[in-house]
Short mmCIF file of C-alpha atoms in Angstrom, two decimals:
data_model
loop_
_atom_site.label_atom_id
_atom_site.label_comp_id
_atom_site.label_asym_id
_atom_site.label_seq_id
_atom_site.Cartn_x
_atom_site.Cartn_y
_atom_site.Cartn_z
CA UNK A 1 131.16 212.96 159.73
CA UNK A 2 130.47 215.01 162.81
CA UNK A 3 126.92 216.16 163.13
CA UNK A 4 124.32 217.44 165.55
CA UNK A 5 120.78 216.14 165.38
CA UNK A 6 117.72 217.85 166.81
CA UNK A 7 114.89 215.49 165.91
CA UNK A 8 111.98 217.82 166.67
CA UNK A 9 111.31 220.79 164.41
CA UNK A 10 108.51 222.00 166.67
CA UNK A 11 107.72 221.30 170.29
CA UNK A 12 104.47 222.67 171.64
CA UNK A 13 103.66 222.53 175.37
CA UNK A 14 101.34 224.26 177.79
CA UNK A 15 102.59 226.75 180.34
CA UNK A 16 103.76 224.95 183.47
CA UNK A 17 104.46 221.66 181.68
CA UNK A 18 107.94 220.12 181.63
CA UNK A 19 110.05 220.64 178.53
CA UNK A 20 112.81 218.52 177.03
CA UNK A 21 114.48 219.54 173.78
CA UNK A 22 116.53 216.70 172.40
CA UNK A 23 120.04 216.97 171.00
CA UNK A 24 122.27 214.12 169.88
CA UNK A 25 125.73 214.43 168.42
CA UNK A 26 128.20 212.23 166.60
CA UNK A 27 131.83 212.84 167.53
CA UNK A 28 134.29 210.41 169.03
CA UNK A 29 136.63 212.97 170.62
CA UNK A 30 136.15 215.39 173.51
CA UNK A 31 133.16 217.56 172.62
CA UNK A 32 132.06 220.88 173.97
CA UNK A 33 128.29 221.34 173.72
CA UNK A 34 126.24 224.50 173.74
CA UNK A 35 122.61 225.55 173.59
CA UNK A 36 121.87 228.80 171.78
CA UNK A 37 118.48 230.53 171.78
CA UNK A 38 116.88 232.99 169.38
CA UNK A 39 113.85 234.87 170.71
CA UNK A 40 111.52 236.57 168.25
CA UNK A 41 113.20 239.58 166.60
CA UNK A 42 116.38 239.11 168.64
CA UNK A 43 119.79 237.85 167.75
CA UNK A 44 121.05 234.38 168.55
CA UNK A 45 122.59 234.19 172.00
CA UNK A 46 124.23 231.60 174.19
CA UNK A 47 121.89 229.97 176.69
CA UNK A 48 124.26 227.54 178.35
CA UNK A 49 127.29 225.34 177.79
CA UNK A 50 127.99 221.95 179.30
CA UNK A 51 131.29 222.89 180.91
CA UNK A 52 129.60 225.54 183.04
CA UNK A 53 127.16 223.04 184.55
CA UNK A 54 124.84 225.92 185.45
CA UNK A 55 121.12 226.58 185.23
CA UNK A 56 120.07 229.54 183.11
CA UNK A 57 116.45 230.78 183.15
CA UNK A 58 115.56 227.45 184.77
CA UNK A 59 117.07 225.40 181.94
CA UNK A 60 119.63 222.69 182.49
CA UNK A 61 121.45 220.32 180.17
CA UNK A 62 123.69 217.39 181.03
CA UNK A 63 126.23 215.94 178.66
CA UNK A 64 125.77 212.17 178.40
CA UNK A 65 128.80 210.84 176.57
CA UNK A 66 127.50 207.27 176.60
CA UNK A 67 124.34 208.27 174.75
CA UNK A 68 126.06 211.18 172.94
CA UNK A 69 123.26 213.46 174.01
CA UNK A 70 122.88 216.94 175.47
CA UNK A 71 119.16 217.38 176.03
CA UNK A 72 117.83 220.71 177.31
CA UNK A 73 115.31 220.50 180.14
CA UNK A 74 113.10 222.78 182.15
CA UNK A 75 110.63 221.51 184.75
CA UNK A 76 107.98 224.23 184.25
CA UNK A 77 107.80 226.01 180.91
CA UNK A 78 106.90 229.71 180.72
CA UNK A 79 105.39 231.59 177.79
CA UNK A 80 108.54 233.69 177.51
CA UNK A 81 110.51 230.51 176.76
CA UNK A 82 108.92 230.40 173.30
CA UNK A 83 111.85 230.69 170.90
CA UNK A 84 114.09 228.81 168.49
CA UNK A 85 116.68 226.65 170.21
CA UNK A 86 119.88 225.40 168.59
CA UNK A 87 122.24 222.79 169.91
CA UNK A 88 125.88 223.21 168.85
CA UNK A 89 129.03 221.13 169.04
CA UNK A 90 132.63 222.29 169.17
CA UNK A 91 135.17 219.60 168.43
CA UNK A 92 138.44 219.44 170.29
CA UNK A 93 141.03 221.90 168.87
CA UNK A 94 138.46 223.46 166.55
CA UNK A 95 137.34 227.09 166.32
CA UNK A 96 134.13 226.13 164.54
CA UNK A 97 130.71 225.24 165.84
CA UNK A 98 128.46 222.67 164.20
CA UNK A 99 124.81 223.56 164.69
CA UNK A 100 121.76 221.36 164.68
CA UNK A 101 118.73 222.23 162.59
CA UNK A 102 116.95 223.83 165.53
CA UNK A 103 113.76 223.21 167.50
CA UNK A 104 111.04 225.80 167.78
CA UNK A 105 109.53 225.75 171.26
CA UNK A 106 106.02 227.11 171.57
CA UNK A 107 104.65 227.51 175.08
CA UNK A 108 100.91 228.03 175.06
CA UNK A 109 98.97 229.75 177.84
CA UNK B 1 129.87 248.59 173.12
CA UNK B 2 127.77 247.59 170.09
CA UNK B 3 129.00 243.96 169.93
CA UNK B 4 128.60 242.55 166.42
CA UNK B 5 127.02 244.81 163.82
CA UNK B 6 125.89 243.92 160.30
CA UNK B 7 124.83 246.00 157.32
CA UNK B 8 122.49 246.06 155.57
CA UNK B 9 119.53 244.64 157.53
CA UNK B 10 117.56 243.81 154.40
CA UNK B 11 118.48 243.51 150.72
CA UNK B 12 116.72 242.45 147.55
CA UNK B 13 118.88 241.49 144.59
CA UNK B 14 118.16 240.35 141.08
CA UNK B 15 119.78 237.16 139.85
CA UNK B 16 123.32 237.90 138.71
CA UNK B 17 123.80 241.04 140.78
CA UNK B 18 126.63 241.30 143.26
CA UNK B 19 126.80 242.69 146.77
CA UNK B 20 128.89 242.71 149.91
CA UNK B 21 127.57 242.10 153.41
CA UNK B 22 129.51 243.96 156.06
CA UNK B 23 130.25 242.79 159.59
CA UNK B 24 132.18 244.46 162.37
CA UNK B 25 132.84 243.62 166.02
CA UNK B 26 134.18 245.85 168.77
CA UNK B 27 135.06 243.15 171.30
CA UNK B 28 138.64 242.58 170.08
CA UNK B 29 137.75 238.99 169.19
CA UNK B 30 140.16 236.86 167.22
CA UNK B 31 137.75 234.71 165.22
CA UNK B 32 134.86 235.70 162.96
CA UNK B 33 132.25 233.67 161.10
CA UNK B 34 129.58 233.89 158.42
CA UNK B 35 126.52 231.62 158.60
CA UNK B 36 123.35 231.27 156.62
CA UNK B 37 120.09 230.30 158.28
CA UNK B 38 117.47 228.46 156.27
CA UNK B 39 114.22 226.87 157.53
CA UNK B 40 114.78 223.28 158.57
CA UNK B 41 118.53 223.51 157.94
CA UNK B 42 119.70 225.37 161.01
CA UNK B 43 122.81 227.51 160.77
CA UNK B 44 125.37 226.46 158.22
CA UNK B 45 128.88 227.86 158.20
CA UNK B 46 129.86 229.59 154.97
CA UNK B 47 133.36 230.89 155.78
CA UNK B 48 135.30 231.68 158.87
CA UNK B 49 138.44 233.52 159.91
CA UNK B 50 140.24 231.95 162.85
CA UNK B 51 142.46 235.00 163.20
CA UNK B 52 143.30 238.20 161.37
CA UNK B 53 144.90 237.38 158.04
CA UNK B 54 143.39 233.92 157.65
CA UNK B 55 140.16 232.68 156.10
CA UNK B 56 138.83 229.16 155.59
CA UNK B 57 135.87 227.52 153.91
CA UNK B 58 133.01 226.22 155.96
CA UNK B 59 130.26 223.82 155.03
CA UNK B 60 128.65 225.81 152.18
CA UNK B 61 131.24 228.18 150.61
CA UNK B 62 130.23 227.94 146.94
CA UNK B 63 129.10 231.24 145.46
CA UNK B 64 130.68 233.33 148.23
CA UNK B 65 133.96 235.06 148.98
CA UNK B 66 135.17 236.70 152.17
CA UNK B 67 137.69 239.30 153.27
CA UNK B 68 139.08 239.74 156.78
CA UNK B 69 139.86 243.40 156.35
CA UNK B 70 141.35 243.83 159.83
CA UNK B 71 140.70 242.39 163.26
CA UNK B 72 137.34 244.15 163.51
CA UNK B 73 135.83 243.58 160.07
CA UNK B 74 134.85 240.50 158.07
CA UNK B 75 132.89 240.93 154.84
CA UNK B 76 130.98 238.41 152.74
CA UNK B 77 130.65 238.92 148.99
CA UNK B 78 128.18 237.40 146.57
CA UNK B 79 129.68 237.86 143.11
CA UNK B 80 126.66 236.68 141.10
CA UNK B 81 123.61 236.20 143.27
CA UNK B 82 121.32 233.21 142.71
CA UNK B 83 117.82 232.52 144.09
CA UNK B 84 119.34 229.65 146.14
CA UNK B 85 121.21 232.30 148.12
CA UNK B 86 117.98 233.74 149.48
CA UNK B 87 118.52 233.37 153.20
CA UNK B 88 119.21 235.13 156.46
CA UNK B 89 122.92 235.73 156.95
CA UNK B 90 124.51 235.97 160.38
CA UNK B 91 127.95 237.13 161.30
CA UNK B 92 129.50 236.01 164.58
CA UNK B 93 132.71 236.51 166.50
CA UNK B 94 134.50 234.57 169.20
CA UNK B 95 137.23 235.56 171.62
CA UNK B 96 138.87 232.13 171.56
CA UNK B 97 141.26 233.01 174.37
CA UNK B 98 141.45 231.39 177.81
CA UNK B 99 139.20 228.63 176.56
CA UNK B 100 136.30 230.99 175.84
CA UNK B 101 134.51 229.56 172.83
CA UNK B 102 131.25 231.47 173.09
CA UNK B 103 130.18 232.97 169.78
CA UNK B 104 128.48 236.37 169.69
CA UNK B 105 126.06 236.98 166.84
CA UNK B 106 125.01 239.98 164.83
CA UNK B 107 121.36 240.84 164.15
CA UNK B 108 121.35 239.25 160.69
CA UNK B 109 120.84 240.35 157.09
CA UNK B 110 117.73 239.13 155.30
CA UNK B 111 118.61 238.67 151.63
CA UNK B 112 116.14 237.91 148.87
CA UNK B 113 117.32 237.07 145.37
CA UNK B 114 114.65 237.23 142.67
#
């Protein structure tokens, strides 16, 4: 069955340290991958999607079809990056998203 | 432009009571979704409506029913609430046209069933 795995429930780093939030998926077709973020007391919102190939708030993510991964990276974490991050998969021809279990990122001063 | 709105924000129910969670979007989106968010489980899809007039089960539909009242509104009903339905419920919508598959989320409803 298709699934999205985020192996870390919590990732704690110091301000200025590099961050990598891991996401692996299982799907043999053409996937579309997303990262969503939920800041404290705010609604879930799209951070970035692989087809855009853009950097948002300093975050980037590259789809690696060979490793079926879509890890989220930022070279220098900021305190305002502290939030819950969800990786999501859309399968070809589907209107549904499959979400991972989420990783809470805590950036300490 | 309010985006996706949900009511109520908070609700406490006793086991066996019923209630309806309301969701509306003003973005003229075709598709709407109901998720529940539980610690360590991420977001799990309860029901969705790909377009007005259609509804389909998601990953965890048991104990819930939905109504796509019109293009704007998509409600979720708990007929007989159980403690296992204590969760945060999110509604979302998606345009789905021109390859735009971004989902927009509401602020959530925190439901406690005692």
